[in-house]
Amino acid sequence: MTSNQQVVIAGAGPVGLWLAAELRLAGITVTVLEPRLERDPNSKALTIHPRTVELLASRGLEKPFLEEGLHIPSGHFAVLDSRLDFGLLETDFPFTLALLQSRTEELFEIQARATGADIRRGHRVTGLTETPDSVTVHIEGPDGPYDEEALYVAGCDGTRSTVRTSAHIPYPGEDFTVLGFLGDVVLDEPPPGVAFSRTGIDGIVMIVQLPGGLHRVVGGVPADVRTDWPGDLTLEELRANVRQVTGTDFGMHSPAWLSRYGNTSRQAERYVKGRVVLAGDAAHQHMPAGGVGLNVGVQDATNLGWKLAATIQGRAPAGLLDTYHDERHPVGADLLEHTSAQTALISAFTTDGQRLRSLFTKLVNEQPSLNRTLAERLSGLHVAYDAPTADAHPLTGRRAPNLTFTDGGDTVFALLRTGRHVLLDLRGDWETPLATADDGPLVTRTGTLTREHTPWAYVTAALIRPDGHVAWATEEDDPGKLAAVTREALDRAGLTAAAR
């Protein structure tokens, strides 16, 4: 069968499901194809970082995550003894949430279905054929092969992406040189606290509480510094590794899942090629140090969703979809650098390596600015996109915090829930509005901000993108000039009828 969906998404993991909901929020018809008949109960990802919680709040979806996730007020860089203090971060959510990926996927799927996405399980993408005007996705379904025609196809189908391979997008990088072990197990004598770690010349172990009476045990030992695959992890090997590092196995038994992971690092050369776009693991593969993978993937999808929708609907300024690659490819490269650097420290099991870890631990403890910088990078709050011009306001490209208005208690995150651009008129004198929402893809809000938002103290107007980053800001206070520069900003963003 063949139909005319606007976007076909390969992969119903967190990234594909989040992208589906973002596109549906903009009114785009979406089909999500997933080979698995049921959600994978084994959760590779566990950690939801502050920036991702902000994105959830920007769509009004944060409540179940905050209620069910285990709040951890710190993070780690390379499992150093000095923890990264998330209390130093300027966010409403200065913590990570420990929540199984399977539950995150379930919540994302509920949202995607509620918005009208067509999610088909048991349907595997086998290839694609692209023309100048559309792309045909070849699929193997429960009743046999069929095709689905769309304007675009999104590869959210993991590191072995069929979409990426079929589009002939190179995926260069390096094979693993270090392995790690993972076990979701029952511990009769667990260590105290929510998170535990032990490091030394004999190896490294981290233990985190999970729902349902389980603990996740992850780590590595000197024997894991290798380039060959030793086979499936066994409970006996996991016990031996944990005893080697900690002196005990904490009464380990009844494994729900045992697995290995590696530091293979790869990145797609292009995130956008013709009518093919990539996000998440299909675009970048890395060591899961710090638990950032799911978060970067969701942030990819948030950047992509509104740009792809605007392109399909004919209201995008020239080259808007290409800016998805321009903005997110450097973030992916930074991700690979960040996790590779952590891998080098994590696997430094020699005496000199332990001295290096000790030095880094001291530096993080003694330098609050370094602690904060590493926390910002881990949390995703540091990401800022290049401004289009050299004279742009310093806030341009940066994420907007949850700005609060003095009247009515509105916040920017609440205004972003429709998935549209938000124009803030912060002059304090609104006899003549800067713009109206008559054209559709724009939310306007007049008011003044509470005083704690120091970088915004002199901003008179700002345009916030649907992904929460600042498209434009100004401190112009002359009414006539302010109206003119605002109109120019809206025109450049394709948000006025004249621009379209």
Coordinates of C-alpha atoms in Angstrom, one line a residue:
M1 CA 0.0 0.0 0.0
T2 CA 1.1 3.6 -0.6
S3 CA -0.1 6.7 1.2
N4 CA 1.1 10.3 1.4
Q5 CA 2.3 10.9 4.9
Q6 CA 4.3 14.1 5.3
V7 CA 7.0 12.4 7.4
V8 CA 7.9 8.8 8.0
I9 CA 10.0 8.2 11.1
A10 CA 12.1 5.0 11.4
G11 CA 12.4 4.0 15.0
A12 CA 10.0 4.2 18.0
G13 CA 12.6 4.8 20.6
P14 CA 12.7 8.0 22.7
V15 CA 14.0 10.1 19.8
G16 CA 11.6 9.0 17.2
L17 CA 8.6 9.2 19.5
W18 CA 9.6 12.7 20.7
L19 CA 10.1 13.9 17.1
A20 CA 6.7 12.5 16.2
A21 CA 5.0 14.5 18.9
E22 CA 6.9 17.6 18.0
L23 CA 5.8 17.3 14.3
R24 CA 2.2 16.6 15.3
L25 CA 2.2 19.6 17.5
A26 CA 2.8 21.6 14.3
G27 CA 0.1 19.7 12.4
I28 CA 2.4 17.5 10.3
T29 CA 1.1 14.0 9.5
V30 CA 3.5 11.3 10.8
T31 CA 4.0 7.6 10.6
V32 CA 6.4 5.9 13.0
L33 CA 7.7 2.5 12.0
E34 CA 9.2 0.1 14.6
P35 CA 10.4 -3.5 14.0
R36 CA 9.8 -4.5 17.7
L37 CA 6.4 -5.8 18.5
E38 CA 6.7 -4.7 22.1
R39 CA 8.8 -2.1 23.9
D40 CA 12.2 -3.4 25.0
P41 CA 12.0 -3.9 28.8
N42 CA 15.8 -3.6 29.1
S43 CA 16.6 0.1 29.5
K44 CA 20.0 1.2 28.1
A45 CA 19.3 4.8 29.2
L46 CA 18.5 5.7 32.7
T47 CA 19.4 9.4 33.2
I48 CA 17.3 12.5 32.2
H49 CA 19.4 15.6 32.5
P50 CA 18.2 19.2 33.5
R51 CA 18.0 20.5 29.9
T52 CA 15.8 17.6 28.9
V53 CA 13.5 18.2 31.9
E54 CA 13.3 21.8 30.7
L55 CA 12.1 20.6 27.3
L56 CA 9.5 18.4 28.9
A57 CA 8.3 21.4 30.9
S58 CA 8.2 23.5 27.7
R59 CA 5.6 21.0 26.4
G60 CA 3.7 20.6 29.8
L61 CA 4.9 17.0 30.1
E62 CA 7.3 17.2 33.1
K63 CA 4.9 16.1 35.9
P64 CA 5.0 12.2 35.6
F65 CA 8.8 12.4 35.1
L66 CA 9.3 14.5 38.2
E67 CA 6.9 12.3 40.2
E68 CA 8.4 8.9 39.1
G69 CA 12.0 9.7 38.5
L70 CA 14.6 9.5 41.3
H71 CA 16.0 13.0 41.9
I72 CA 19.8 13.0 42.0
P73 CA 21.2 16.5 42.8
S74 CA 24.6 15.9 41.3
G75 CA 26.4 14.2 38.4
H76 CA 29.8 12.8 37.6
F77 CA 32.6 13.4 35.2
A78 CA 34.5 10.2 34.5
V79 CA 33.3 8.8 37.9
L80 CA 35.7 11.1 39.7
D81 CA 35.3 11.1 43.5
S82 CA 34.3 14.8 43.3
R83 CA 30.7 15.0 42.2
L84 CA 29.3 17.8 40.0
D85 CA 27.0 20.0 42.0
F86 CA 23.8 20.7 39.9
G87 CA 22.8 23.2 42.6
L88 CA 25.1 25.6 40.9
L89 CA 23.1 25.5 37.7
E90 CA 20.6 28.3 36.7
T91 CA 17.6 26.1 36.1
D92 CA 14.3 25.2 37.7
F93 CA 15.5 21.6 37.7
P94 CA 18.9 21.3 39.3
F95 CA 19.1 17.5 39.3
T96 CA 19.1 14.5 37.1
L97 CA 16.2 12.1 37.1
A98 CA 16.8 8.3 37.2
L99 CA 14.0 6.7 35.2
L100 CA 14.2 3.6 33.1
Q101 CA 14.2 4.2 29.3
S102 CA 11.3 1.8 28.9
R103 CA 9.1 4.1 31.0
T104 CA 10.4 7.2 29.2
E105 CA 9.5 5.5 25.9
E106 CA 6.0 4.6 27.3
L107 CA 5.4 8.2 28.3
F108 CA 6.6 9.6 25.0
E109 CA 4.5 7.1 23.1
I110 CA 1.4 8.2 25.0
Q111 CA 2.1 11.7 24.0
A112 CA 2.8 10.9 20.4
R113 CA -0.4 8.9 20.1
A114 CA -2.4 11.6 21.9
T115 CA -1.3 14.1 19.3
G116 CA -2.3 11.8 16.4
A117 CA 0.9 10.0 15.3
D118 CA 0.4 6.7 13.5
I119 CA 2.7 4.2 15.3
R120 CA 3.2 0.8 13.7
R121 CA 5.0 -1.9 15.5
G122 CA 6.3 -4.9 13.6
H123 CA 7.1 -2.8 10.6
R124 CA 10.8 -2.7 9.5
V125 CA 12.3 -0.2 7.1
T126 CA 14.3 -2.1 4.5
G127 CA 15.3 0.8 2.2
L128 CA 14.2 4.0 0.5
T129 CA 14.0 5.6 -2.9
E130 CA 14.3 9.3 -3.2
T131 CA 13.1 11.7 -5.9
P132 CA 13.3 15.5 -6.0
D133 CA 9.7 15.7 -4.7
S134 CA 9.3 12.8 -2.3
V135 CA 10.9 9.8 -0.7
T136 CA 9.5 6.3 -0.9
V137 CA 10.2 4.1 2.2
H138 CA 10.3 0.4 1.6
I139 CA 8.9 -1.6 4.5
E140 CA 8.5 -5.2 5.6
G141 CA 5.3 -5.5 7.7
P142 CA 3.4 -8.3 9.3
D143 CA 1.4 -8.9 6.0
G144 CA 4.4 -8.5 3.7
P145 CA 6.3 -5.8 2.0
Y146 CA 4.8 -2.4 1.1
D147 CA 5.8 1.2 0.4
E148 CA 5.1 4.4 2.1
E149 CA 5.5 7.7 0.3
A150 CA 6.4 10.9 2.2
L151 CA 7.9 14.3 1.8
Y152 CA 10.7 13.4 4.3
V153 CA 12.0 10.4 6.2
A154 CA 13.7 10.7 9.6
G155 CA 16.2 8.1 10.6
C156 CA 15.8 7.6 14.4
D157 CA 16.7 4.0 14.1
G158 CA 19.9 3.7 16.1
T159 CA 23.6 3.2 15.4
R160 CA 22.9 0.6 12.7
S161 CA 20.4 2.9 10.9
T162 CA 18.9 1.5 7.8
V163 CA 17.8 5.0 6.8
R164 CA 21.4 6.4 7.1
T165 CA 22.8 3.5 5.2
S166 CA 20.2 3.6 2.4
A167 CA 20.8 7.4 2.0
H168 CA 24.6 6.7 1.7
I169 CA 25.5 9.0 4.5
P170 CA 29.0 8.2 5.7
Y171 CA 29.3 7.3 9.4
P172 CA 33.0 7.6 10.1
G173 CA 34.7 7.0 13.5
E174 CA 36.6 4.6 15.6
D175 CA 35.8 1.1 16.9
F176 CA 35.9 0.3 20.6
T177 CA 39.1 0.0 22.6
V178 CA 37.4 -0.1 26.0
L179 CA 34.4 -2.2 27.2
G180 CA 32.1 -1.8 30.2
F181 CA 29.7 -4.1 32.0
L182 CA 26.1 -3.5 33.0
G183 CA 23.8 -5.5 35.2
D184 CA 20.3 -4.8 36.5
V185 CA 20.3 -7.1 39.6
V186 CA 18.9 -7.6 43.1
L187 CA 21.3 -6.7 45.9
D188 CA 20.5 -8.2 49.3
E189 CA 23.1 -5.9 50.9
P190 CA 23.1 -2.7 48.7
P191 CA 25.5 0.2 49.4
P192 CA 23.9 3.2 51.2
G193 CA 22.5 6.1 49.3
V194 CA 20.9 6.6 45.9
A195 CA 24.2 6.4 44.0
F196 CA 27.5 4.7 44.9
S197 CA 30.8 4.6 43.2
R198 CA 34.2 3.0 43.9
T199 CA 37.3 3.5 41.7
G200 CA 40.9 2.4 41.9
I201 CA 43.7 0.6 40.1
D202 CA 41.6 -2.6 40.1
G203 CA 38.7 -1.1 38.3
I204 CA 35.6 1.1 38.6
V205 CA 32.0 0.4 39.8
M206 CA 28.9 2.5 40.0
I207 CA 25.6 1.4 41.5
V208 CA 22.3 3.2 41.2
Q209 CA 18.9 2.4 42.7
L210 CA 16.2 1.4 40.2
P211 CA 12.5 1.0 40.6
G212 CA 11.1 -2.4 41.5
G213 CA 13.8 -3.4 44.0
L214 CA 16.6 -3.5 41.4
H215 CA 20.0 -1.8 41.3
R216 CA 22.0 -1.0 38.2
V217 CA 25.6 -2.0 38.4
V218 CA 28.0 -0.6 35.8
G219 CA 31.8 -0.3 35.5
G220 CA 34.9 -1.7 34.0
V221 CA 38.1 -3.5 35.0
P222 CA 41.6 -3.5 33.4
A223 CA 40.7 -6.7 31.4
D224 CA 38.0 -4.6 29.7
V225 CA 40.7 -2.4 27.9
R226 CA 40.6 -4.6 24.8
T227 CA 39.6 -4.6 21.1
D228 CA 38.1 -8.1 20.9
W229 CA 34.6 -9.1 22.0
P230 CA 34.7 -11.5 24.9
G231 CA 31.1 -12.8 24.6
D232 CA 28.0 -12.2 26.6
L233 CA 28.3 -11.0 30.2
T234 CA 27.5 -13.6 32.9
L235 CA 26.4 -13.1 36.4
E236 CA 29.5 -14.8 37.6
E237 CA 31.7 -12.4 35.7
L238 CA 29.7 -9.4 37.0
R239 CA 30.1 -10.7 40.6
A240 CA 33.8 -11.2 40.2
N241 CA 34.3 -7.8 38.7
V242 CA 32.4 -6.0 41.5
R243 CA 34.3 -8.0 44.2
Q244 CA 37.6 -7.1 42.5
V245 CA 36.8 -3.4 42.8
T246 CA 34.8 -3.2 46.1
G247 CA 35.6 -6.4 48.0
T248 CA 32.0 -7.5 48.0
D249 CA 29.3 -8.4 45.5
F250 CA 26.6 -6.8 47.8
G251 CA 24.6 -10.1 47.8
M252 CA 24.0 -9.9 44.1
H253 CA 21.5 -12.2 42.4
S254 CA 18.4 -12.5 40.1
P255 CA 19.7 -10.5 37.1
A256 CA 16.9 -8.8 35.1
W257 CA 19.5 -7.8 32.4
L258 CA 23.2 -8.3 31.7
S259 CA 25.0 -6.5 29.0
R260 CA 28.2 -5.0 27.7
Y261 CA 28.9 -1.6 26.1
G262 CA 31.9 -0.1 24.4
N263 CA 33.4 3.3 23.5
T264 CA 32.8 3.0 19.7
S265 CA 32.6 6.6 18.5
R266 CA 31.0 7.6 15.2
Q267 CA 29.2 10.6 13.7
A268 CA 27.2 11.0 10.5
E269 CA 28.8 13.4 8.1
R270 CA 25.5 15.0 7.4
Y271 CA 22.3 15.2 9.5
V272 CA 20.4 16.5 6.5
K273 CA 20.7 15.0 3.0
G274 CA 18.0 15.8 0.5
R275 CA 14.8 14.4 2.0
V276 CA 16.5 12.4 4.7
V277 CA 17.2 13.6 8.2
L278 CA 19.0 11.9 11.1
A279 CA 18.7 12.2 14.8
G280 CA 19.9 10.5 18.0
D281 CA 22.1 7.4 17.7
A282 CA 21.6 7.3 13.9
A283 CA 23.6 10.5 13.9
H284 CA 26.1 9.9 16.7
Q285 CA 27.5 6.9 18.6
H286 CA 29.6 7.2 21.7
M287 CA 30.6 5.7 25.1
P288 CA 27.6 6.1 27.5
A289 CA 29.6 8.2 30.0
G290 CA 27.5 10.4 32.1
G291 CA 24.2 9.1 30.6
V292 CA 23.9 11.9 28.0
G293 CA 22.9 9.9 24.9
L294 CA 19.1 9.9 25.2
N295 CA 19.2 13.6 26.2
V296 CA 21.2 14.7 23.2
G297 CA 18.9 12.7 21.0
V298 CA 15.8 14.3 22.4
Q299 CA 17.4 17.7 22.0
D300 CA 18.2 16.8 18.4
A301 CA 14.6 16.1 17.8
T302 CA 13.4 19.3 19.4
N303 CA 15.7 21.3 17.2
L304 CA 14.6 19.4 14.1
G305 CA 10.9 19.2 14.7
W306 CA 9.8 22.8 14.2
K307 CA 12.3 23.4 11.4
L308 CA 11.1 20.4 9.4
A309 CA 7.4 21.4 10.0
A310 CA 8.0 24.9 8.9
T311 CA 9.8 23.7 5.7
I312 CA 6.9 21.3 4.8
Q313 CA 4.3 24.0 5.4
G314 CA 6.1 26.5 3.2
R315 CA 6.7 29.1 5.9
A316 CA 10.4 28.5 6.5
P317 CA 13.1 31.1 5.6
A318 CA 15.6 29.8 3.0
G319 CA 17.9 27.2 4.3
L320 CA 16.2 26.7 7.7
L321 CA 16.3 22.9 7.6
D322 CA 20.0 23.0 6.8
T323 CA 20.5 24.9 10.1
Y324 CA 19.5 21.7 11.9
H325 CA 22.8 20.2 10.7
D326 CA 24.7 23.4 11.2
E327 CA 23.6 23.6 14.9
R328 CA 23.4 20.0 16.0
H329 CA 26.4 18.5 14.2
P330 CA 28.8 20.5 16.4
V331 CA 26.9 19.4 19.5
G332 CA 27.4 15.8 18.4
A333 CA 31.1 16.4 17.8
D334 CA 31.3 17.9 21.3
L335 CA 29.5 14.9 22.7
L336 CA 32.0 12.5 21.2
E337 CA 34.9 14.6 22.5
H338 CA 33.4 14.8 26.0
T339 CA 32.6 11.1 26.3
S340 CA 36.0 10.1 24.8
A341 CA 37.8 12.2 27.3
Q342 CA 35.8 10.6 30.1
T343 CA 36.6 7.2 28.7
A344 CA 40.3 7.9 28.9
L345 CA 40.0 8.8 32.6
I346 CA 37.6 6.0 33.4
S347 CA 39.9 3.4 31.9
A348 CA 43.1 4.9 33.5
F349 CA 43.9 1.8 35.6
T350 CA 47.6 2.3 35.8
T351 CA 49.4 4.0 38.7
D352 CA 50.0 7.1 36.6
G353 CA 46.4 7.0 35.4
Q354 CA 45.2 7.0 39.0
R355 CA 47.4 10.0 39.7
L356 CA 45.8 11.8 36.8
R357 CA 42.3 11.0 38.2
S358 CA 43.4 12.3 41.6
L359 CA 44.6 15.5 40.1
F360 CA 41.3 16.1 38.2
T361 CA 39.4 15.3 41.4
K362 CA 41.3 18.0 43.3
L363 CA 40.8 20.5 40.5
V364 CA 37.1 20.0 40.5
N365 CA 36.9 20.3 44.3
E366 CA 39.1 23.4 44.4
Q367 CA 37.7 25.2 41.4
P368 CA 33.9 25.9 41.7
S369 CA 34.0 27.4 38.2
L370 CA 35.3 24.1 36.8
N371 CA 32.7 22.2 38.7
R372 CA 30.0 24.4 37.3
T373 CA 31.4 24.3 33.7
L374 CA 31.5 20.5 33.7
A375 CA 28.0 20.4 35.2
E376 CA 26.7 22.7 32.5
R377 CA 28.2 20.6 29.8
L378 CA 26.9 17.3 31.3
S379 CA 23.4 18.8 31.8
G380 CA 23.0 20.2 28.3
L381 CA 22.4 23.7 29.6
H382 CA 25.7 25.0 28.0
V383 CA 24.5 24.5 24.4
A384 CA 24.3 27.8 22.5
Y385 CA 24.0 28.2 18.7
D386 CA 26.0 30.7 16.6
A387 CA 24.3 34.0 16.1
P388 CA 23.5 34.9 12.4
T389 CA 25.4 38.2 12.6
A390 CA 28.3 39.6 14.6
D391 CA 26.2 42.4 16.0
A392 CA 23.5 40.2 17.3
H393 CA 22.5 40.5 21.0
P394 CA 24.6 38.3 23.3
L395 CA 21.5 36.2 24.2
T396 CA 21.0 35.2 20.6
G397 CA 21.4 31.4 20.2
R398 CA 21.4 30.7 23.9
R399 CA 18.6 28.8 25.7
A400 CA 16.0 30.9 27.4
P401 CA 15.6 30.1 31.1
N402 CA 12.1 29.8 32.5
L403 CA 11.6 33.5 32.7
T404 CA 8.8 34.5 35.0
F405 CA 6.5 37.5 34.6
T406 CA 5.6 39.8 37.5
D407 CA 1.9 39.8 36.5
G408 CA -0.1 36.6 36.4
G409 CA 2.8 34.2 37.1
D410 CA 3.2 33.2 33.4
T411 CA 6.5 31.6 32.5
V412 CA 8.3 31.2 29.1
F413 CA 8.1 27.4 29.4
A414 CA 4.3 27.6 29.7
L415 CA 4.1 29.9 26.7
L416 CA 6.2 27.4 24.6
R417 CA 3.7 24.5 25.2
T418 CA 2.0 25.1 21.8
G419 CA 5.3 24.5 20.0
R420 CA 5.3 28.0 18.4
H421 CA 7.6 30.9 18.4
V422 CA 7.1 33.3 21.4
L423 CA 7.5 37.0 21.1
L424 CA 8.2 38.8 24.4
D425 CA 7.3 42.5 24.6
L426 CA 9.1 43.6 27.8
R427 CA 8.9 47.4 27.4
G428 CA 6.5 48.1 30.2
D429 CA 4.4 50.3 27.9
W430 CA 2.1 48.3 25.6
E431 CA -0.3 50.9 24.1
T432 CA 0.9 49.8 20.7
P433 CA 1.6 46.1 20.4
L434 CA 4.7 45.0 18.7
A435 CA 2.9 42.2 16.9
T436 CA -0.2 40.1 17.0
A437 CA -0.7 36.3 16.8
D438 CA -3.0 36.7 13.8
D439 CA -0.6 35.0 11.4
G440 CA -0.7 31.7 13.4
P441 CA 2.8 30.5 14.2
L442 CA 3.4 33.0 16.9
V443 CA 2.6 33.5 20.6
T444 CA 2.9 37.0 22.0
R445 CA 3.3 38.0 25.6
T446 CA 3.6 41.5 27.1
G447 CA 4.8 42.1 30.6
T448 CA 7.8 42.6 32.8
L449 CA 10.1 40.0 34.2
T450 CA 11.0 39.2 37.8
R451 CA 14.3 40.7 38.8
E452 CA 16.3 37.5 39.2
H453 CA 16.7 37.3 35.4
T454 CA 19.8 39.5 35.4
P455 CA 21.0 38.9 31.7
W456 CA 17.5 40.0 30.6
A457 CA 17.3 43.1 32.7
Y458 CA 17.6 45.6 29.8
V459 CA 16.0 43.5 27.1
T460 CA 12.9 45.2 25.6
A461 CA 11.8 42.5 23.2
A462 CA 12.9 39.0 22.3
L463 CA 11.8 36.2 20.0
I464 CA 12.1 32.6 21.4
R465 CA 12.2 29.7 19.1
P466 CA 10.0 26.6 19.6
D467 CA 13.0 24.7 20.9
G468 CA 13.5 27.4 23.6
H469 CA 16.6 29.1 22.2
V470 CA 16.6 32.8 21.6
A471 CA 16.2 33.7 17.9
W472 CA 16.5 37.5 18.4
A473 CA 16.7 40.0 21.3
T474 CA 17.1 43.7 21.5
E475 CA 17.5 46.5 24.1
E476 CA 16.2 49.2 21.8
D477 CA 13.9 51.5 23.7
D478 CA 12.8 54.0 21.0
P479 CA 9.2 53.0 20.2
G480 CA 9.5 53.5 16.4
K481 CA 12.8 51.8 16.0
L482 CA 11.8 49.0 18.3
A483 CA 8.7 48.3 16.2
A484 CA 10.8 48.3 13.0
V485 CA 13.5 46.0 14.3
T486 CA 10.9 43.6 15.7
R487 CA 9.1 43.5 12.3
E488 CA 12.5 42.7 10.6
A489 CA 13.1 39.9 13.1
L490 CA 9.7 38.4 12.5
D491 CA 10.2 38.7 8.7
R492 CA 13.6 36.9 8.9
A493 CA 12.0 34.1 10.9
G494 CA 9.2 33.7 8.4
L495 CA 6.6 34.6 10.9
T496 CA 4.7 37.3 9.0
A497 CA 2.4 36.9 6.0
A498 CA 4.8 39.1 4.0
A499 CA 7.7 36.8 4.7
R500 CA 5.7 33.8 3.5

